[in-house]
XYZ file of C-alpha atoms in Angstrom:
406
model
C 0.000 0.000 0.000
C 3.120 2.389 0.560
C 4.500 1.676 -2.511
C 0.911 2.258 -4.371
C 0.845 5.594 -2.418
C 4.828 6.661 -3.219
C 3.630 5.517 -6.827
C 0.776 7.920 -7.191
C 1.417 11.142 -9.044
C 1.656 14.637 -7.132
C -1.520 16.467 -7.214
C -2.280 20.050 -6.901
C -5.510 20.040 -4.952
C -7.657 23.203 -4.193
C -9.311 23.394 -0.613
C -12.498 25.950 -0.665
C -12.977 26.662 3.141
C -10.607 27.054 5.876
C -12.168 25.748 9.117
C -11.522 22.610 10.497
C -12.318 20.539 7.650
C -10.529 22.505 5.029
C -7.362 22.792 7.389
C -7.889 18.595 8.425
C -8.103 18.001 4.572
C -5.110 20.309 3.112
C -3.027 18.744 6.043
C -3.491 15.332 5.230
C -3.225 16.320 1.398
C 0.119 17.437 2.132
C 1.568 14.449 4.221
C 0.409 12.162 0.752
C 3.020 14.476 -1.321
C 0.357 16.198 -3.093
C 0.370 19.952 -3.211
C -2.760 22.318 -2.001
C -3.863 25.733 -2.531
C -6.304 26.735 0.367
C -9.128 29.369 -0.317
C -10.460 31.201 2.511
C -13.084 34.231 1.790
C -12.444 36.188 4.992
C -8.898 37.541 6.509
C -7.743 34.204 8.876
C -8.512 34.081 11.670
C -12.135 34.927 11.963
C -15.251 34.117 13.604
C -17.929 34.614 10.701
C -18.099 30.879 9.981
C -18.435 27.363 12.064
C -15.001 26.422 13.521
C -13.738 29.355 15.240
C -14.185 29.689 19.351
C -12.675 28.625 22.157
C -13.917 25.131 23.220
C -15.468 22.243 21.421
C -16.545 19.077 23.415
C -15.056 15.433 21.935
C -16.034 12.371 22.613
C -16.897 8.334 21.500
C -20.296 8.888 23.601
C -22.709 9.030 20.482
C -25.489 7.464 19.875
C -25.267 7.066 16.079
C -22.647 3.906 16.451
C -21.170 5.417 12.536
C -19.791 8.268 14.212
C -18.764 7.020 17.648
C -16.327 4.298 14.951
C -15.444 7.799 12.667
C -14.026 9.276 16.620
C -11.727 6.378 16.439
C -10.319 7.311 13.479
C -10.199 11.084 14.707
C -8.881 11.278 17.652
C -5.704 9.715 17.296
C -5.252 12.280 14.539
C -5.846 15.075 17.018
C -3.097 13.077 18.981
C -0.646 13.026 16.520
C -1.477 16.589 15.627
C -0.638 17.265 19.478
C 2.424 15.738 19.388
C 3.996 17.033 16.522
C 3.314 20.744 17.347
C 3.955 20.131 20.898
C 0.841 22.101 21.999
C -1.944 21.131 24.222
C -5.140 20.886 22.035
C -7.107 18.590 24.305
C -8.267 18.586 28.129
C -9.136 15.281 28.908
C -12.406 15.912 31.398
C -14.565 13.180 30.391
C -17.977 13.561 29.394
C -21.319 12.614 31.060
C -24.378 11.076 29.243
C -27.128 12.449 31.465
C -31.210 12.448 31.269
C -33.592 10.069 30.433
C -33.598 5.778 30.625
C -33.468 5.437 27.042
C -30.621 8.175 26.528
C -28.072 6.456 28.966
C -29.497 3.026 27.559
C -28.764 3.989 23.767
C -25.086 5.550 24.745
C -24.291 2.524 26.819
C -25.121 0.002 23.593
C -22.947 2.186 21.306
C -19.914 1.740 23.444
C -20.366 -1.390 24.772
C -20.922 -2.768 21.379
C -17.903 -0.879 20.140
C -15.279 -1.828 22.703
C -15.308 1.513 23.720
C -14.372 2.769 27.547
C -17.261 3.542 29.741
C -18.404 4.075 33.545
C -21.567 4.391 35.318
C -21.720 6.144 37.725
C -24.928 6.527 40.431
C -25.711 7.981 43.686
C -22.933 8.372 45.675
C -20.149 7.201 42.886
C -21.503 10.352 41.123
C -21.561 12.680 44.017
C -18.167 11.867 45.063
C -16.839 12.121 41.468
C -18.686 15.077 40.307
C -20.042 16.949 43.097
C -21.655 19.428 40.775
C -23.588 16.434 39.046
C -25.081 15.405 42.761
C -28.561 16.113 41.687
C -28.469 13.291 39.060
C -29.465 9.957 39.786
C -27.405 8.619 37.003
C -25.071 9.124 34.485
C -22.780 7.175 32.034
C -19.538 8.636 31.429
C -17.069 8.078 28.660
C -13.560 8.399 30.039
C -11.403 9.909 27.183
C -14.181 12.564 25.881
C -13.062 16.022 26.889
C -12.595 18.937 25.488
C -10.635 20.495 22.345
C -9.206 23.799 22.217
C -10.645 24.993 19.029
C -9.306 27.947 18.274
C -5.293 26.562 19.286
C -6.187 23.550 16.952
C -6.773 25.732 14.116
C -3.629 27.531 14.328
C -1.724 24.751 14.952
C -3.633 23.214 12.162
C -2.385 26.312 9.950
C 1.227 26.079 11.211
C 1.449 22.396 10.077
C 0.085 23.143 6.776
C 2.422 26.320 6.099
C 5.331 23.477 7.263
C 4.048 21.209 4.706
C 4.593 23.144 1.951
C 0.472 24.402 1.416
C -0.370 27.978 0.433
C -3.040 29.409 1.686
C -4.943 32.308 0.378
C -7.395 34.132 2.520
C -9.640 37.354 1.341
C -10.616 35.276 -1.654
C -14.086 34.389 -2.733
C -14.842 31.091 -5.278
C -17.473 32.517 -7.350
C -17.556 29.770 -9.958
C -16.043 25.932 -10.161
C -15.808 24.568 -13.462
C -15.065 21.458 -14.562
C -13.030 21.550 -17.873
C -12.906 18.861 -20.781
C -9.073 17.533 -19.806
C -10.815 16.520 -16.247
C -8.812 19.605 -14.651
C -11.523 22.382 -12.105
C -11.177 26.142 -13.010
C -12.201 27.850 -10.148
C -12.754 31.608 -11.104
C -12.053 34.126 -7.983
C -12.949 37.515 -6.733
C -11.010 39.414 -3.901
C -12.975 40.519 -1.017
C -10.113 42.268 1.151
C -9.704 46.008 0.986
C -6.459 46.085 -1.119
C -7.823 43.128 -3.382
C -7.859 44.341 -6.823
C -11.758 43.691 -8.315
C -10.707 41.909 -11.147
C -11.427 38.324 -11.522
C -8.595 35.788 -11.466
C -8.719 31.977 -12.169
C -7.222 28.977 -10.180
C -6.941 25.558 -11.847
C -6.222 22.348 -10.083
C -6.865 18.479 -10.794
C -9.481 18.292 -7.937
C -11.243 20.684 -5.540
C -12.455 19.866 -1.568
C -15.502 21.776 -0.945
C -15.588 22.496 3.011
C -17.430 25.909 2.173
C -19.398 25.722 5.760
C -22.505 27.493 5.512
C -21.350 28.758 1.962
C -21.661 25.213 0.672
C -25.460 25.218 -0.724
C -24.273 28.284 -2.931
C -21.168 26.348 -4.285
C -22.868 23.337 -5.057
C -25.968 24.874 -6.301
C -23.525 26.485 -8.905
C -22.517 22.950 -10.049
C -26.419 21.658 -10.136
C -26.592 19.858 -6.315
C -29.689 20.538 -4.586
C -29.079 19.713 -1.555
C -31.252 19.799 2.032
C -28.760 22.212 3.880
C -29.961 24.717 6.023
C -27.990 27.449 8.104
C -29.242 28.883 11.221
C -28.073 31.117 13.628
C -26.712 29.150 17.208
C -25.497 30.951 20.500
C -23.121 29.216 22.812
C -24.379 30.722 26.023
C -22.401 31.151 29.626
C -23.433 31.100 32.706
C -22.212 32.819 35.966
C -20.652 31.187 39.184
C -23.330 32.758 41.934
C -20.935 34.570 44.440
C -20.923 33.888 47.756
C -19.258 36.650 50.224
C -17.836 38.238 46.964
C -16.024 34.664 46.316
C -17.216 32.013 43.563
C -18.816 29.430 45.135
C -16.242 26.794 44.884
C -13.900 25.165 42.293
C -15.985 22.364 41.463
C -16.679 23.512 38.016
C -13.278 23.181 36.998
C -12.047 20.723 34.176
C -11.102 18.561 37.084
C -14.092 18.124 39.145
C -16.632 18.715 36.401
C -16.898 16.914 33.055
C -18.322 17.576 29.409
C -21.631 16.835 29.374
C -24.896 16.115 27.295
C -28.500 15.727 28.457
C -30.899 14.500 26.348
C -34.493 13.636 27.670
C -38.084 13.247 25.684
C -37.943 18.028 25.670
C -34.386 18.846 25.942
C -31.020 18.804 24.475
C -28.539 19.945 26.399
C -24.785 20.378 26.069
C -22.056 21.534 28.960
C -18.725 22.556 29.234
C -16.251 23.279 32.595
C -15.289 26.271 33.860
C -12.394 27.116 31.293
C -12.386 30.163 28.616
C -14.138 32.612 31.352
C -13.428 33.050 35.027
C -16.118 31.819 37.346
C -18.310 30.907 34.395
C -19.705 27.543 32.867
C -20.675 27.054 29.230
C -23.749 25.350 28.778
C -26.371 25.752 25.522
C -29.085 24.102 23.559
C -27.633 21.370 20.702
C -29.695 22.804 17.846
C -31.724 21.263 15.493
C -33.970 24.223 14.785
C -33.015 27.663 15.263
C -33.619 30.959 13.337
C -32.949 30.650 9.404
C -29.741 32.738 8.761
C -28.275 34.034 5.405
C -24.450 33.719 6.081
C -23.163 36.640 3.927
C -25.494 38.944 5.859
C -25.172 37.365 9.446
C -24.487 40.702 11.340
C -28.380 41.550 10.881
C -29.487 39.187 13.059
C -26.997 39.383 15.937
C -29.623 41.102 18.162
C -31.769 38.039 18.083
C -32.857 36.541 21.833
C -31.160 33.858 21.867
C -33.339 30.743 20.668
C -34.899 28.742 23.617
C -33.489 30.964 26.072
C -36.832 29.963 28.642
C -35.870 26.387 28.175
C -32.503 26.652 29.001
C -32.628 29.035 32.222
C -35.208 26.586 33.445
C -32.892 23.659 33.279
C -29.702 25.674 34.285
C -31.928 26.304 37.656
C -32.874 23.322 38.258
C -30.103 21.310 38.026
C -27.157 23.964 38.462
C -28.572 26.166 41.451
C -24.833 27.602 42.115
C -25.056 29.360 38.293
C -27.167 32.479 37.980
C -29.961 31.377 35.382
C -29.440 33.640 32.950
C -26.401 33.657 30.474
C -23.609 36.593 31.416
C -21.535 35.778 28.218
C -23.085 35.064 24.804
C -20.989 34.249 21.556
C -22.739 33.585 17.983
C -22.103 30.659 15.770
C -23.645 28.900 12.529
C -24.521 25.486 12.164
C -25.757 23.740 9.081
C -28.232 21.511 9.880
C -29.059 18.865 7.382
C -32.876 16.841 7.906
C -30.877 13.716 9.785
C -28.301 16.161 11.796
C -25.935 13.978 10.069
C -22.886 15.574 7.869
C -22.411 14.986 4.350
C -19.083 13.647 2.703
C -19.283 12.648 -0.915
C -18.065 13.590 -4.367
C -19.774 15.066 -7.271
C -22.172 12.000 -9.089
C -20.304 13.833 -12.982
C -17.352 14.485 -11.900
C -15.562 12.698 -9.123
C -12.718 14.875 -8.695
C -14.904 17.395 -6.763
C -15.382 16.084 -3.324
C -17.297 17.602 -0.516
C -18.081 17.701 3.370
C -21.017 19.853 4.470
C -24.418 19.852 6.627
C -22.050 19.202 10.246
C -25.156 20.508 12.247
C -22.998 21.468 15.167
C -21.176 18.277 15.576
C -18.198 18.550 12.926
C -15.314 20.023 14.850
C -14.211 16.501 16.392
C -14.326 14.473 13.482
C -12.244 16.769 11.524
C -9.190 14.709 10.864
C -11.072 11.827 10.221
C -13.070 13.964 7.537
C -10.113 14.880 6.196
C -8.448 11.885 5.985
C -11.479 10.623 4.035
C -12.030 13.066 1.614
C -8.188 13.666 0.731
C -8.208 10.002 -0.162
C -11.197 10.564 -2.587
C -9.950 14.045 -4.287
C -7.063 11.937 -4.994
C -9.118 8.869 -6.548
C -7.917 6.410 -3.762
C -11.568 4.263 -2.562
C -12.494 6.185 1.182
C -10.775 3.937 3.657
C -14.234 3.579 5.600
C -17.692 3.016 4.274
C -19.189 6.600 3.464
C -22.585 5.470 2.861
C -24.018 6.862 6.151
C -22.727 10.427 5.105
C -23.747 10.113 1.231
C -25.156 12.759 -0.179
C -28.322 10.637 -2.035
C -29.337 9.394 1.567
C -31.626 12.417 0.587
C -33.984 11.959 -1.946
C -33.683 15.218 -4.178
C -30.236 15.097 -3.093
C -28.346 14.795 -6.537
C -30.645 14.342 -8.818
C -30.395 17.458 -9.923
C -26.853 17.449 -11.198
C -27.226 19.016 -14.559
C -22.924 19.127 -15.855
């Protein structure tokens, strides 16, 4: 397999995106030899898309068994990515599968089934563990879930691609991919920086990754896929320590007393994180999979919004976190892209399978980056996806790519 890899001739691959997948992709691109040219449409960093911020929660604890196996690939990337930059990208807190019966039953199955480490904890094993999670009767927790540093894993991911040899070009906007008759992509450019001149310019390459984020129904509208995405606006919410003679409360919120956590009953959906990227103050939000419609190029009108199922969310905060005030003291706005399953999409074009894709993450994406990229750097090179894609295709939905008209 080496030798078929050494064998293979250099590509020059052209990454549309530069959040987590993009970066994942271009840096396993470059390890295979191949050469990249990353697009990014806003000056890096920047926090108009889906990867940027200071925390994401990772974990095997899913209940979709597809993606706990995809984590297996993934985090021994994030591992390796660790090692070789010698930064810390990843507190390892745990994370708690709280809420109803049928929740903790489902979780249990998929890492049970999986070979995949797992405690339950109850009563007093819970208590003593997790003082903050007292109020719970039960709780199954997956040992080596935790959290990622998102924002140092990006750079770190753009440090390792710069080492490897990949360009990146930010400011510049894909306004057209076409697919020429020698099997080559044109991709035709605008600048969007200040200083950019207007004129158009042109980029070809022998494949393209599409990891546009929210920008990805536009690009592969433009090349005849119809496909069920749908942006809305998400915000991660935080919530203060209550004070108690002018001190917080107590340091049980910390990454070492207090794990990543997800509640899921019959109502509610509920994600946490530790005390970590604000003093005194816990993240905890809705996981989305309804929010308001957003149009991502003109985000900044809806940034007043109330926060979707705010009610919902103080309720819970006060019931089962009495030492946070119940209402959020810190709010930060995201996108997600939800898709009708929540599931992401990874697949190439059905006419022309040298334009590969990865959208519709609905708010789960960040953690299976490297595997992502891993997968679709093996397709935009014509190598058959080491793992079975079929769960991610794009014609899992029925209008899905019918439509392709090139």
């Amino acid at each position: 397999a080496a030798a078929a890899q050494q064998q293979q001739r250099q590509q020059h691959v052209a990454v549309v995106g530069c959040g987590v997948n993009g970066l994942c992709t271009a840096w396993q691109l470059l390890e295979r030899g191949h050469r990249v040219t990353l697009l990014e449409q806003f000056p890096v960093p920047h926090s108009r898309g889906s990867s940027h911020g200071h925390s994401r929660i990772t974990r095997y604890a899913y209940k979709e068994a597809e993606y706990a196996r995809l984590m297996r690939r993934a985090f021994p990337l994030w591992s390796r990515l660790e090692s070789l930059s010698g930064q810390r990208l990843f507190i390892n807190c745990g994370m708690a599968s709280l809420g109803s019966g049928a929740y903790l039953r489902n979780i249990s199955e998929v890492l049970e089934s999986n070979s995949m480490p797992l405690e339950r904890l109850s009563g007093q094993s819970l208590a003593s563990r997790f003082p903050r999670l007292a109020g719970f009767r039960d709780c199954v927790l997956d040992p080596s879930a935790g959290i990622l540093l998102a924002d140092r894993c990006l750079q770190t991911l753009r440090s390792r691609v710069a080492q490897l040899g990949g360009r990146l070009r930010d400011c510049v906007r894909v306004t057209a991919i076409e697919p020429q008759p020698d099997g080559s992509v044109r991709l035709r450019l605008s600048g969007s920086g200040t200083a950019a001149a207007a004129s158009a310019e042109e980029l070809t390459a022998d494949s393209v990754v599409l990891a546009a984020g929210a920008w990805a129904g536009q690009l592969l509208s433009g090349l005849g896929l119809d496909l069920p995405l749908r942006p809305i606006g998400v915000t991660a919410m935080y919530w203060r320590l209550r004070r108690a003679d002018g001190a917080a409360v107590t340091g049980d919120f910390r990454p070492e007393k207090f794990p990543t956590f997800v509640y899921e009953d019959e109502k509610l959906h509920v994600y946490g994180l530790p005390e970590l990227e604000y003093p005194d103050m816990v993240k905890a939000s809705i996981c989305m999979h309804d929010g308001p419609d957003l149009d991502p190029d003109i985000r900044e009108s809806r940034e007043q919004r109330e926060p979707y199922y705010l009610p919902e969310l103080a309720d819970f905060v006060k019931r089962w976190f009495p030492d946070l005030v119940p209402e959020p003291a810190v709010t930060e706005k995201c996108i997600y892209t939800l898709t009708p399953d929540s599931g992401l999409i990874v697949d190439r074009h059905p006419s022309h399978r040298n334009i590969v894709f990865v959208c519709g993450c609905s708010g789960h994406g960040f953690k299976l980056g490297p595997a992502i990229g891993q997968l679709l750097s093996e397709m935009a090179t014509g190598q058959p996806p080491s793992q079975d894609l079929a769960f991610m295709s794009a014609g899992r939905f029925k209008h899905g790519v019918t439509s392709a008209k090139l």
